[in-house]
Every structure is written in C-alpha cells, then in structure tokens.
Short mmCIF file of C-alpha atoms and ligand atoms in Angstrom, two decimals:
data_model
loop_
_atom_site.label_atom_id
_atom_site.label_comp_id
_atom_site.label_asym_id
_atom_site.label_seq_id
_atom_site.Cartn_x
_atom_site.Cartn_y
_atom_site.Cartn_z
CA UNK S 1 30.51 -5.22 79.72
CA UNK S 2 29.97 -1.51 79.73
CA UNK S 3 32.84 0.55 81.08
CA UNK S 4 30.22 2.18 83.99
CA UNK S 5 28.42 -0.84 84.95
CA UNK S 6 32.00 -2.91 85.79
CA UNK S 7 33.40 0.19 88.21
CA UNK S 8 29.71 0.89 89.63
CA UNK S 9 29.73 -3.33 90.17
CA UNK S 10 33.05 -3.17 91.61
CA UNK S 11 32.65 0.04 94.12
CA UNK S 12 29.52 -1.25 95.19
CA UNK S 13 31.31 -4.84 96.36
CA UNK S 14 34.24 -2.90 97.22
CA UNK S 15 32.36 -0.99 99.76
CA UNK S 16 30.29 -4.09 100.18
CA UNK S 17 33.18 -5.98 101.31
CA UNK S 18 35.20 -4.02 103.05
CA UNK S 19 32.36 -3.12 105.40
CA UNK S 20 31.99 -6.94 105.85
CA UNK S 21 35.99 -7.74 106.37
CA UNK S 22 35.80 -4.61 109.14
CA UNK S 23 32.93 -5.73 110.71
CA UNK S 24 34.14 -9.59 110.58
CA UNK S 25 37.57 -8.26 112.57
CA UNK S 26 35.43 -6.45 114.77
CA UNK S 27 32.92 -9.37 115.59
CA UNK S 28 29.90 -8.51 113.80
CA UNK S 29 30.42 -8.91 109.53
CA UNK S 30 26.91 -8.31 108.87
CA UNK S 31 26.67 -5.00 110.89
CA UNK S 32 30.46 -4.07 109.13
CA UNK S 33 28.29 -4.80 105.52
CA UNK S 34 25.39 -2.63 106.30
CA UNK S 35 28.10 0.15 107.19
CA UNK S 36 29.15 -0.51 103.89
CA UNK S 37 25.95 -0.34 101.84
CA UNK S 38 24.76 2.49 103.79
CA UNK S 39 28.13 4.10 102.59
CA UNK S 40 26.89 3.05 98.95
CA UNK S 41 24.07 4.40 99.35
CA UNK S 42 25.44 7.55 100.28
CA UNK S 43 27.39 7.99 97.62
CA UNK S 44 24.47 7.59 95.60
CA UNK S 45 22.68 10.39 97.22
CA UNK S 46 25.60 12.68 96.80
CA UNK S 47 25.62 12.09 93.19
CA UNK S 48 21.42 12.48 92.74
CA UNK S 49 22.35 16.36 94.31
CA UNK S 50 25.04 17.35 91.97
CA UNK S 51 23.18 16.45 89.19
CA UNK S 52 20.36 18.16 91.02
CA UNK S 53 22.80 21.40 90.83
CA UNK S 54 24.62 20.77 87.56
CA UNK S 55 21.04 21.17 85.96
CA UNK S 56 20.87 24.57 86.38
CA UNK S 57 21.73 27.22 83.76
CA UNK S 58 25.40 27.72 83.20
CA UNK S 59 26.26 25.08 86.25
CA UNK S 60 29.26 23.01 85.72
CA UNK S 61 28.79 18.99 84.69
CA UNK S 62 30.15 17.13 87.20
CA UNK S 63 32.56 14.23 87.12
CA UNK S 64 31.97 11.00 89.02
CA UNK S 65 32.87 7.22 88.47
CA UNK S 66 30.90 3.75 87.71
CA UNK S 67 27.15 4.85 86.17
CA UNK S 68 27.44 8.71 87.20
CA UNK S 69 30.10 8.79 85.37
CA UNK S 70 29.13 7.60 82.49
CA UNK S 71 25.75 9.83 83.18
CA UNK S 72 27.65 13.03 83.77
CA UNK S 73 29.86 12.66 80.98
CA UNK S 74 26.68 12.04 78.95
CA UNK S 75 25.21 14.96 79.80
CA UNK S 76 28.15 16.73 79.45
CA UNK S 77 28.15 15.70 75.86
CA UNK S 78 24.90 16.43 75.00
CA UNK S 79 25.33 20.07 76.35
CA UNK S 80 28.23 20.46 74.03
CA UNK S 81 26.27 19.86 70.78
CA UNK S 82 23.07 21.88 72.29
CA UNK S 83 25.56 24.98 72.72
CA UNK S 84 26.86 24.23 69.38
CA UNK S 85 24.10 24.08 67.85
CA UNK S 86 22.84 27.28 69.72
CA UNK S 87 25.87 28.81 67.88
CA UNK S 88 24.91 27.47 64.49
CA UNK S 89 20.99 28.29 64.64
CA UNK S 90 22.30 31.86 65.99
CA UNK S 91 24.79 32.62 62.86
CA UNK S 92 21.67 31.25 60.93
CA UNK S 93 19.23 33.58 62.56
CA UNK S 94 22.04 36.34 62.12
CA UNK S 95 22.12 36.18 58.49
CA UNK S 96 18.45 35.50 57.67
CA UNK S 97 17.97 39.08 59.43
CA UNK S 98 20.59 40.56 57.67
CA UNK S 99 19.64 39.76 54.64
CA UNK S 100 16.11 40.56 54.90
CA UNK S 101 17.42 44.11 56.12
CA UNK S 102 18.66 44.48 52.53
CA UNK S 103 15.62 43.41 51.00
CA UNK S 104 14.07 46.01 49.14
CA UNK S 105 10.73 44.26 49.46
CA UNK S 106 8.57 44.35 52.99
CA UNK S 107 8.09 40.62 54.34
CA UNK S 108 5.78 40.56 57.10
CA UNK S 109 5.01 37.30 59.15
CA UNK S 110 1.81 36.48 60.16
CA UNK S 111 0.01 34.32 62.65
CA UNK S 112 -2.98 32.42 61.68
CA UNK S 113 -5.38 35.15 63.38
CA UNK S 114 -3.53 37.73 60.88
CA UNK S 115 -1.29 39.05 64.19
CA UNK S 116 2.26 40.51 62.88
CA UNK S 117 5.02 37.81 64.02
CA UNK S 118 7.81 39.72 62.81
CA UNK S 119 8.71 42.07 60.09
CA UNK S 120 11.93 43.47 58.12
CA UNK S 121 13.33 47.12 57.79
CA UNK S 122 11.45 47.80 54.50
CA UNK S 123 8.03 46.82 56.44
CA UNK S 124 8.80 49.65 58.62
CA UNK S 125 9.92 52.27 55.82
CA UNK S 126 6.87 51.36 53.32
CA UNK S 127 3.81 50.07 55.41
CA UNK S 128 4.56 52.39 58.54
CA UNK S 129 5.24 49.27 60.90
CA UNK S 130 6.71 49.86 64.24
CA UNK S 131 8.65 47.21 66.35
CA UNK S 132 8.17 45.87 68.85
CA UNK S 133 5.32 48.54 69.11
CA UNK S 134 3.29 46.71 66.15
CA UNK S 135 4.46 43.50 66.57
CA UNK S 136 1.08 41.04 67.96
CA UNK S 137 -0.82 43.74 66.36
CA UNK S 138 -3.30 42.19 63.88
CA UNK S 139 -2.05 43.51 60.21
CA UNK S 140 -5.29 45.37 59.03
CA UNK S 141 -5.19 47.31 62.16
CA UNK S 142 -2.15 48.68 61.25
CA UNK S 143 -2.46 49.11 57.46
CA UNK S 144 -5.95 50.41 56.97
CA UNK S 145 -6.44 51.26 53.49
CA UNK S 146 -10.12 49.51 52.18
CA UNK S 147 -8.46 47.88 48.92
CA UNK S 148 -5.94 45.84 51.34
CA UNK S 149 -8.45 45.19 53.65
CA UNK S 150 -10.71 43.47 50.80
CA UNK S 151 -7.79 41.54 49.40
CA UNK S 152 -6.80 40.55 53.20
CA UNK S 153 -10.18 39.35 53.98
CA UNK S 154 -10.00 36.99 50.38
CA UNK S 155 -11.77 39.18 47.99
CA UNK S 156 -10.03 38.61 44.62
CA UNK S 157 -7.43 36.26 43.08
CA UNK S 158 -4.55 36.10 46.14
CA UNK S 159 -1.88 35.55 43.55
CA UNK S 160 -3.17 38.83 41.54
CA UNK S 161 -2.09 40.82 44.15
CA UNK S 162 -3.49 44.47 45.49
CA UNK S 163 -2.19 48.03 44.42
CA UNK S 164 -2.72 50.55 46.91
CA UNK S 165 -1.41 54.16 48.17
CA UNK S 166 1.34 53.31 50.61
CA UNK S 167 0.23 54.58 54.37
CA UNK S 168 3.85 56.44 54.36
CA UNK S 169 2.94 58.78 51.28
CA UNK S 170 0.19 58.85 48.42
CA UNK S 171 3.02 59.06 45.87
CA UNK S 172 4.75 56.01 46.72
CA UNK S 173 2.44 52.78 45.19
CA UNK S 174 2.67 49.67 46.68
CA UNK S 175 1.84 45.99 45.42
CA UNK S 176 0.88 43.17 48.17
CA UNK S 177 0.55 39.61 48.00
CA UNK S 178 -0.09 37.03 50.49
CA UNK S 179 1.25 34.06 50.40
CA UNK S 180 0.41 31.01 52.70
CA UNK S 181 3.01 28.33 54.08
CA UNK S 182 3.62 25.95 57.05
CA UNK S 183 -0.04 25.69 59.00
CA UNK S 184 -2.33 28.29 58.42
CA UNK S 185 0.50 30.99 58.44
CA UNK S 186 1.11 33.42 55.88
CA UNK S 187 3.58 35.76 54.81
CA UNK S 188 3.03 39.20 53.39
CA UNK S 189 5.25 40.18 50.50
CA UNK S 190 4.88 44.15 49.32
CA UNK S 191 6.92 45.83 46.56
CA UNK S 192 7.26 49.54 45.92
CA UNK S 193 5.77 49.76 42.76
CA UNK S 194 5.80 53.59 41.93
CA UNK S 195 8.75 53.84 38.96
CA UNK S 196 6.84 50.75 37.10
CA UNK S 197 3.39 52.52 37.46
CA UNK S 198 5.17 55.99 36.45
CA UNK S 199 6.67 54.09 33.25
CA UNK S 200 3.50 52.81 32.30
CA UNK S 201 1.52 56.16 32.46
CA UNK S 202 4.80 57.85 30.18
CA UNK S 203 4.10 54.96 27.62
CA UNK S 204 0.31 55.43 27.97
CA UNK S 205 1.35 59.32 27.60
CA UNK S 206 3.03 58.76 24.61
CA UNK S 207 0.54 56.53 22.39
CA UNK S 208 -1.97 58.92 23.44
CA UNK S 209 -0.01 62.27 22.06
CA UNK S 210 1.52 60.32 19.31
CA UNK S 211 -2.09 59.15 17.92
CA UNK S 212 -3.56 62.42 18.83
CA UNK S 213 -0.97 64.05 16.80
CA UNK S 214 -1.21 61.63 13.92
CA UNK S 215 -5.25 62.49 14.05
CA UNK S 216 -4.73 65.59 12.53
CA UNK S 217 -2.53 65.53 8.93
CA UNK S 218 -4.28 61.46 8.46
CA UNK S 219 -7.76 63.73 8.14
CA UNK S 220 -6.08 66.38 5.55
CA UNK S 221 -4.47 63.23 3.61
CA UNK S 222 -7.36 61.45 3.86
CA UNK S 223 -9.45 64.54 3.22
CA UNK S 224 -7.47 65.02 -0.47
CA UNK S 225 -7.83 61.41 -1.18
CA UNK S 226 -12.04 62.01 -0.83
CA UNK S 227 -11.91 64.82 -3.07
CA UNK S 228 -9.58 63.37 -5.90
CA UNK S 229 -11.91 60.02 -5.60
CA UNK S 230 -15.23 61.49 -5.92
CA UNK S 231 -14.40 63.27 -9.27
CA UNK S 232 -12.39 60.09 -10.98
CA UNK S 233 -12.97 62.04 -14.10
CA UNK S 234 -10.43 64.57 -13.17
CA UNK S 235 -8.12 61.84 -12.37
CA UNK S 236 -5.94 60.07 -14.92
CA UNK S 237 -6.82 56.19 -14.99
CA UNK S 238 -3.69 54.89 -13.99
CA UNK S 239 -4.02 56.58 -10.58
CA UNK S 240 -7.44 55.39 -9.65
CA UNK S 241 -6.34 51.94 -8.32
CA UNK S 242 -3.40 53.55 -6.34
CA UNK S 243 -5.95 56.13 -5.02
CA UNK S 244 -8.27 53.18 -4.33
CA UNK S 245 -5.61 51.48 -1.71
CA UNK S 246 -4.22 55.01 -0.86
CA UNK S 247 -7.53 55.50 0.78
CA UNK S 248 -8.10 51.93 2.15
CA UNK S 249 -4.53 52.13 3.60
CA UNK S 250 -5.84 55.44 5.24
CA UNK S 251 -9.34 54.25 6.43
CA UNK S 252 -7.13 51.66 8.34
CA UNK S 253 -4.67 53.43 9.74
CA UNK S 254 -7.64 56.22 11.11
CA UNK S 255 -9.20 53.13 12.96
CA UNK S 256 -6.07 52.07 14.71
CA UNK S 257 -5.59 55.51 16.00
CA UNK S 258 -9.18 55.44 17.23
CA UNK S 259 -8.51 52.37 18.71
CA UNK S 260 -5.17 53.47 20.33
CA UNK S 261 -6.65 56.32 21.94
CA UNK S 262 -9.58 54.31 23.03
CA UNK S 263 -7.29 52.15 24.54
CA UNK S 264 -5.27 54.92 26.29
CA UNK S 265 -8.39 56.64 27.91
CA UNK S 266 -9.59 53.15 29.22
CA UNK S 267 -6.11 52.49 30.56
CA UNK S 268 -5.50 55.73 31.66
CA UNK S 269 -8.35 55.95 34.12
CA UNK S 270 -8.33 53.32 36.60
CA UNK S 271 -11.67 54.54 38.36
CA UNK S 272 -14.92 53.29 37.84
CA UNK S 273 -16.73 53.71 34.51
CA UNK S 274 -18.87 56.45 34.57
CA UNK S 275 -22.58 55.84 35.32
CA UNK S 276 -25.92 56.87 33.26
CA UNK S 277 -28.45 54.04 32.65
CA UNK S 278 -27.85 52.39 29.44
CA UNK S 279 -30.60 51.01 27.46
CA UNK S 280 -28.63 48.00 26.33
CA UNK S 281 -31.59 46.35 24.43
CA UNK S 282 -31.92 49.54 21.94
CA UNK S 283 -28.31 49.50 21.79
CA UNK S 284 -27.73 46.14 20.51
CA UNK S 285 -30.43 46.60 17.97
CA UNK S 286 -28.12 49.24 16.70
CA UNK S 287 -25.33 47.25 16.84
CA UNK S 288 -27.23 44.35 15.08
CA UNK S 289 -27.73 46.84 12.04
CA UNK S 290 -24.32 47.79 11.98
CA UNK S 291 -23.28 44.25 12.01
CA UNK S 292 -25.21 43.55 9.36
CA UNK S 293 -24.05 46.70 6.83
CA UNK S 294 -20.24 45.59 7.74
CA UNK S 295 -21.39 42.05 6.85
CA UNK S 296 -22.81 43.45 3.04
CA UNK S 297 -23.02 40.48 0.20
CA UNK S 298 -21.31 38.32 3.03
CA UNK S 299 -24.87 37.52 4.33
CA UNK S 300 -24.20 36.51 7.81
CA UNK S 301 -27.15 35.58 9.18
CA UNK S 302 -27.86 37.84 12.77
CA UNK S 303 -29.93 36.91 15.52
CA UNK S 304 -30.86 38.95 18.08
CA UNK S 305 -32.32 37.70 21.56
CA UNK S 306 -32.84 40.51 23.97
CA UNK S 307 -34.82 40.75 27.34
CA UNK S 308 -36.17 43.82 26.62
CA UNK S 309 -36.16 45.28 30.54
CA UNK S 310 -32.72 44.60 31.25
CA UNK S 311 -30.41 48.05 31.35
CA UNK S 312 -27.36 48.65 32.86
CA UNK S 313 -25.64 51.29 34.93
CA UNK S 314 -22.46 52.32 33.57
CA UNK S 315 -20.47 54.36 30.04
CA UNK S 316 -22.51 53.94 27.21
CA UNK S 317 -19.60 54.70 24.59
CA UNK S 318 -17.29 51.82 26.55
CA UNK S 319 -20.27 49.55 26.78
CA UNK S 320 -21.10 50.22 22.84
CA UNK S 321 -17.26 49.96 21.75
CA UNK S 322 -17.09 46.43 23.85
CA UNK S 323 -20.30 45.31 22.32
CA UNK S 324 -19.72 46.15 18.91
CA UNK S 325 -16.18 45.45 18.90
CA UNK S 326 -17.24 41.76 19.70
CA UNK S 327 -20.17 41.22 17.26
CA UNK S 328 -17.93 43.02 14.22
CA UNK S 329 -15.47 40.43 14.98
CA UNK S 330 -18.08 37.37 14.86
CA UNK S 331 -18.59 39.35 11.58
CA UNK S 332 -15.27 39.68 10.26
CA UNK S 333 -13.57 36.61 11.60
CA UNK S 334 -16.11 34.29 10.07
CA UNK S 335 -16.92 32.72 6.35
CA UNK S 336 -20.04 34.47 4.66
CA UNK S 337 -23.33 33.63 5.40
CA UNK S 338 -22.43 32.35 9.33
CA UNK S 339 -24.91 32.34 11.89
CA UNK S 340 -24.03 34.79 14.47
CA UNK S 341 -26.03 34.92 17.61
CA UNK S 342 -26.22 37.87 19.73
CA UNK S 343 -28.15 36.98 23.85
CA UNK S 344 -29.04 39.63 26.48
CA UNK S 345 -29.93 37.66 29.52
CA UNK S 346 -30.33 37.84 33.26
CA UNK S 347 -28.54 35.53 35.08
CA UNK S 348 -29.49 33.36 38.02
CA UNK S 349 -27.63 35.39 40.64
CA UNK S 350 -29.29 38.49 39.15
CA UNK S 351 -26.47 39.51 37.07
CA UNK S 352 -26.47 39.69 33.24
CA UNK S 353 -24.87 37.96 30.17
CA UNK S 354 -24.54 39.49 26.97
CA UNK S 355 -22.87 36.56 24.69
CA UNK S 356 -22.32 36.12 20.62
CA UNK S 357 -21.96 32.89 19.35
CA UNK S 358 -20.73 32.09 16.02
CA UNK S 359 -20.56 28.98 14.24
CA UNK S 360 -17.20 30.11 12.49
CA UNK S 361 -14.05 27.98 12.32
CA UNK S 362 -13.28 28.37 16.07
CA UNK S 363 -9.99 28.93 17.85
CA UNK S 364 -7.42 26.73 18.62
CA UNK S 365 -6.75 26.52 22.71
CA UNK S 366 -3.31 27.42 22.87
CA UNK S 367 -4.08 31.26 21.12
CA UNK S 368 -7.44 31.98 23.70
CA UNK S 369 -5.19 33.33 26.70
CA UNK S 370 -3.59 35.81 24.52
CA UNK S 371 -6.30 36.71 22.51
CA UNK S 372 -6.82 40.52 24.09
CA UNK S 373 -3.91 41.31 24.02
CA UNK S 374 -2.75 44.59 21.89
CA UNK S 375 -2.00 43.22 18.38
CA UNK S 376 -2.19 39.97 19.28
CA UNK S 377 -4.01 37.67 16.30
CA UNK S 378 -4.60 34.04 15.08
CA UNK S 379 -3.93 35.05 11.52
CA UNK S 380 -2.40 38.97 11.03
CA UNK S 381 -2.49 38.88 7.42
CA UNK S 382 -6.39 37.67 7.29
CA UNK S 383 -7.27 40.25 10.00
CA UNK S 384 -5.89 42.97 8.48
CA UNK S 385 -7.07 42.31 4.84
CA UNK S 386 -10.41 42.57 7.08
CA UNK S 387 -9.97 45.65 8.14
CA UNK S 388 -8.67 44.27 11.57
CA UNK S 389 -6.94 46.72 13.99
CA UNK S 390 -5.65 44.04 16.78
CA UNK S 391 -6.89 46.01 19.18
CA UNK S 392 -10.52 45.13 19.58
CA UNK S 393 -9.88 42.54 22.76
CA UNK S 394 -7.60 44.64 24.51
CA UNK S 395 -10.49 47.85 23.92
CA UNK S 396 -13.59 45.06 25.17
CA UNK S 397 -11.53 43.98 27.89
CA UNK S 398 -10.50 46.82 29.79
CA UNK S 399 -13.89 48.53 29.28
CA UNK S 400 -15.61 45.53 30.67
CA UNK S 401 -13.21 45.98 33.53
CA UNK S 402 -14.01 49.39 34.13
CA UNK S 403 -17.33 48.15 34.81
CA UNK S 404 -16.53 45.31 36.94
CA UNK S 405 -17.19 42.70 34.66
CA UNK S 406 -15.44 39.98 33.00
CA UNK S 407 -14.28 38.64 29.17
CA UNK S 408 -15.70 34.86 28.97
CA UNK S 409 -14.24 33.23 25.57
CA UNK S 410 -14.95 29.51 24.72
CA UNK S 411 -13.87 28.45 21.45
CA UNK S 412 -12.86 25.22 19.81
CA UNK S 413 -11.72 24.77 15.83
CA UNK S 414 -14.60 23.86 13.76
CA UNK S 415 -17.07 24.64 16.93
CA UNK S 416 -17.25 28.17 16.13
CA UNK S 417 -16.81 30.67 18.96
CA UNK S 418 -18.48 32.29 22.29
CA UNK S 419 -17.59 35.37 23.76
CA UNK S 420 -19.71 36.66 26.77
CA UNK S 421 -19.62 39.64 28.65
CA UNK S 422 -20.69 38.99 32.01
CA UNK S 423 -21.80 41.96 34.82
CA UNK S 424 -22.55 41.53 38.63
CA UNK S 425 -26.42 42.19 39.60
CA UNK S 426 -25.16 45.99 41.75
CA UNK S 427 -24.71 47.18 37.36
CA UNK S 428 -28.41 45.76 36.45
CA UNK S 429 -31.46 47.82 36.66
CA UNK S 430 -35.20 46.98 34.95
CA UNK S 431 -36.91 49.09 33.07
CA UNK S 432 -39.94 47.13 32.24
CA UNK S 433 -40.59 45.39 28.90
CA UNK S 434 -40.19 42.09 28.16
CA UNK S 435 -38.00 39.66 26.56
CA UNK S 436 -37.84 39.79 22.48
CA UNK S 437 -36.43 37.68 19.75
CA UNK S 438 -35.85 38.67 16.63
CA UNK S 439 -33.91 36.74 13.15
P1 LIG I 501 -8.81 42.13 15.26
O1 LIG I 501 -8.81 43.56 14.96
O2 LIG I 501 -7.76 41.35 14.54
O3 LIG I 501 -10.18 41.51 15.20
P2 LIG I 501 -9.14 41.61 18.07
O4 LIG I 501 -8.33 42.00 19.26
O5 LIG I 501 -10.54 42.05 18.03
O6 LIG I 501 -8.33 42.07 16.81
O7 LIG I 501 -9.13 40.03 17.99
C1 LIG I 501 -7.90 39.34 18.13
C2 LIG I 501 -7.92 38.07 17.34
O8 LIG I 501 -8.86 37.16 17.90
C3 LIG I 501 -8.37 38.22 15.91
O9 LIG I 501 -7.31 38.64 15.07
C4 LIG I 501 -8.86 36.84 15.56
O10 LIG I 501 -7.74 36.03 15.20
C5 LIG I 501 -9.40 36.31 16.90
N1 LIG I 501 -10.87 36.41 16.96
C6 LIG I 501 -11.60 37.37 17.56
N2 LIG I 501 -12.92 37.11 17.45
C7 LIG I 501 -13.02 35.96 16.76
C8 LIG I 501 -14.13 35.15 16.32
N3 LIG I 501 -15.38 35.48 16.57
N4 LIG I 501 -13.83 34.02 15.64
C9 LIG I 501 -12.58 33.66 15.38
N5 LIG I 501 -11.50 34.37 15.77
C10 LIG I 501 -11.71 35.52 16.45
#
C-alpha cells in the first residue's frame, strides 16, 4: 500500500477511535466518535487552506502527513523542476539574444498579420527599427520603401529576394528575404549588401575600360590587315593565309569587345530600358535578312510569321541585339539547310511572344540552366570556329530584363530548340496592320 494512504488510514481511525474509547469512558462512544471525525475533518480543512496559501507566488510548500503529505511534497516537487526549468529556458533565451546581437544580419519576427514580434540589434542599425517603440507595429509601416512593399505583399520569387536603399542611408544597400516557418509566421532576414554591389560595379568598371581601351589599337591592327588584304598583289604569297586568320582572329576578337561592352551598359544600368515605340515587325524583317546573309551557301531555310500591328514600348538597339542575337544563333548553332522559324504573336493575356524554333540537334537538359551565362557553351571549340562570342545569352537576357520580360528556352537533343522572348501586355502597343507570313 502507498506510503500516504496507510498514515491517512491510520490517523483517520486513530482519531476515529480515540474519540470512541473517550466517549465510551464517558458514557456516550458514539458522541466520543463524532468528536473524533469532526476532529478529522478538521484537519482536513486546515490542510485545503494551506494549500489554498502555498499556491500563491513565491509561498512556501507546506508539509503535512497521510495524503497531504504525499500532495504537498508532490507539489513541492513539481515546483522544483518548473523553477529549474525556468533557469534552463532563461540561459537559453539569454544566449539566443546574445547571439543574435552579434549577428551582422537583421532578423525580424513577424506575426501572421505582418506585426513586428521582435527584432535584433542589426534590425535597429539597418532598417531604422525602434524597440519597444516599433515592436506590434506592422513591418511595411515601418520600412516604406515601394520595392519592399511589392516583395512583402508576394510580388516576385520570395526566395529571390529584394534590393533596396536602406531607410538609414541611400549608400548603404540592403537585401531582404522572407522566409516562412511554424503557422503562418515568418521571419525577415536582411543583409547589408553595399561592399558586394560596390565590387560588382569595379568589375563591371573594369571590362568596360579594358574593352573600351582595347577598341582603339584592334581598329588600327585591324585597319592594316584591310589594307595589306585588299592589294594581295603587294603581298608575298606565303603571307596571305596568315593574313587570312590574322584578320579572322581580329574580326572575332572586335565582336567580343562589342559584346563585352554591350554587356557592361546592360548591367551597368539597373533602370528601366529606355522607351520609344519599336516597330518590331519591320525589325525582324531586318533581322530575317541578316539571318539569312550570315547563313550564305548554308541555306537555312527562314520563316517569318509576324502580326504586323504588334509594337512594343521600349530600346530598340537592346530589343534588336536580343532578337538578333537569338535568330544568329538558330543560324550558327544548327546543320545547313535547317528550318528556322521566327513568331511575333500576341498572347492571351495581351502580352507578346516573339519565339525561334529550330529543328537543329537540340540541347541536352543538364546545359539549359547555364546556358546565358558569360562564356558559358555546349561545345566552345564549335562555337568559336562559328564565330561564337559566348556572350550572346548573357546580352539577350539582361536586355529582356531591362524590359521586364523573360528568356523561355525548351530544348531537347534531336528535337531542335525554342527560345521565346516573352513581354507583359503594359510593353505592347498596336499600330494597325495585320498579321503576315512569309517563307
Ligand atoms: P555563342 O556565342 O557561343 O552562341 P551564346 O551565349 O549565344 O554564345 O550561346 C551559348 C551556347 O548555347 C552556345 O554556345 C550553344 O552551345 C548554345 N545554343 C544557343 N542557341 C542554340 C541553338 N539554337 N541550338 C543549339 N544550341 C544553342
């Protein structure tokens, strides 16, 4: 039997009893028995009250016998591990802040309405947060700037991130994600991004003045190499074939400057493309004649499929140097005589599509991710001999994100290859005409 139950069973006949023996010496045992239950009773009470008072805060557990004690020395137990573990979650709490004091990153919790829970030192030092002034305070009424706003509100890719102008200073640039957990929470993670950003514009910096400064003595060289070519009689015979890759070697090396600077003035300016209306259909005619003089005795066969109405607002150089980049690749990265197919579409959602299709030898999955980026190519030494630069993805992607709109590439081996440039309907405008085909 249970230490508690035995004493409690043997006070309460104690009492029990001895009321009874007094009362049976006195004359009346039943009376002396009440006397002693009464007493029980008593006792009972007594005990109810002090753990009545031992409840409240910081009140001492009392000791008893029988059940109470068992009860009290329960409850005196379970206090001991609550404080202890008071202690433990304490230290714990302790440490969590003071390590996210020496985070160099702001973390900011949120609530499910957006409302700031908490936040650490850098919060305060790069998004301008105040405790406990701030805290409750719903994050976008705190940190106003639009492009945070848009991201907050779920415009965009939430693991892409935002960039934006930290509220503390212009100079200092700031990166913010938001990342959910637990039930609809989420916690807001912001970097100080301003030495990567300042890195990148020095490299930018430098390819620009490097190629810019290349420009210049590649035009005399290749300047001399014209003028020694275009008299071959003045040259001895041995040198022609030497001139002949001299000047090839030079063509190339011209185009990857072009392309390097292109790619540094697209970089470079972050803002919107500039924006004239661009007669897109006339433009890919051009293109489509161009195509088809790069192309030469390699007869690829063009087709051209234009709605005739459809412009666009936005750069016509970037817009040309996407374009064309993509159809001279259809060109160059396919066997003669392929059919290459160039569309100019609306698109439901009032948008519009321009896509070229080849029926070339495809590309394999694992390459399509990487394909714009600088340099990066299925096969270098076939690109080149083409006349290949490396750069032509990198050039149509960033212009097409100056404009808002997006690289689509689907490709498979022996399924040939579709690249589409796709724009939102706020870049479309008509301009009458029709839609027009032509072979
Ligand atoms: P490049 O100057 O080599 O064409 P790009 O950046 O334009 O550089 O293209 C990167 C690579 O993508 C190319 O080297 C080629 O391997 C592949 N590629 C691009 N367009 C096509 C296409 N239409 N068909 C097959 N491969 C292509």
């Amino acid at each position: 039997m249970i230490r508690g139950a035995g004493e409690e069973i043997a006070l309460g006949g104690g009492l029990l009893a001895t009321g009874a023996l007094a009362g049976a010496v006195a004359g009346t045992a039943s009376v002396g028995a009440c006397v002693g239950l009464v007493a029980y009773l008593a006792w009972h009470v007594r005990n109810v009250l002090r753990l009545r008072a031992s409840l409240q805060v910081d009140a001492e557990t009392p000791e008893s016998i029988g059940l109470w004690g068992e009860l009290f020395d329960r409850l005196y137990r379970t206090r001991r591990e609550a404080a202890a573990m008071r202690r433990r979650l304490g230290l714990i709490v302790q440490r969590f802040e003071e390590s996210s004091a020496a985070l160099p990153d702001a973390a900011v919790l949120l609530a499910e309405d957006g409302r700031i829970d908490w936040c650490n030192e850098a919060a305060q030092r790069l998004l301008g947060l105040r405790t406990p002034r701030d805290l409750g305070q719903r994050i976008t009424n705190v940190v106003r700037h639009p492009a945070f706003g848009a991201y907050f509100s779920g415009v965009g890719d939430p693991a892409e991130g935002v960039e934006f102008p930290s509220p503390s200073g212009d100079e200092v640039v700031l990166q913010a994600q938001v990342v959910s957990f637990g039930q609809g929470r989420r916690l807001l993670v912001v970097r100080d991004i301003t030495k990567v950003r300042l890195l990148e514009q020095v490299r930018r910096d430098f390819v620009a003045n490097a190629s810019h400064e290349l420009r210049t003595p590649l035009t005399v060289i290749f300047g001399f190499l014209e003028a020694l070519t275009v008299e071959p009689d003045n040259v001895p015979q041995r040198w022609h074939r030497p001139l002949e890759l001299m000047t090839q070697q030079t063509v190339r090396m011209q185009r990857i400057i072009d392309d390097m600077l292109m790619l540094a003035r697209l970089e470079g300016d972050t803002s919107r493309a500039s924006s004239g209306d661009v007669n897109v259909p006339n433009m890919l005619q051009l293109i489509r004649s161009e195509a088809q003089a790069l192309s030469g005795a390699r007869a690829h066969r063009l087709e051209l499929d234009v709605d005739d109405g459809l412009w666009l607002r936005g750069s016509e150089l970037e817009l040309r140097s996407a374009f064309s980049n993509l159809v001279s690749n259809a060109v160059q990265h396919t066997p003669d005589g392929s059919l290459i197919r160039l569309r100019w579409r609306a698109t439901p959602d009032g948008g519009a599509r321009f896509e070229v299709q080849d029926n070339g030898e495809g590309i394999a999955a694992e390459h399509l991710p990487r394909l714009s980026e600088r340099f990066y190519r299925v096969d270098a030494s076939r690109s080149r001999a083409r006349g290949g630069t490396g750069l032509g993805l990198a050039i149509v992607k960033h212009a097409l994100a100056r404009h808002g709109a997006e690289l689509t590439i689907h490709s498979a081996p022996g399924e040939g290859s579709r690249f589409g440039c796709v724009f939102t309907a706020d870049l479309v405008c008509r301009h009458g005409g029709a839609q027009r085909s032509a072979g």
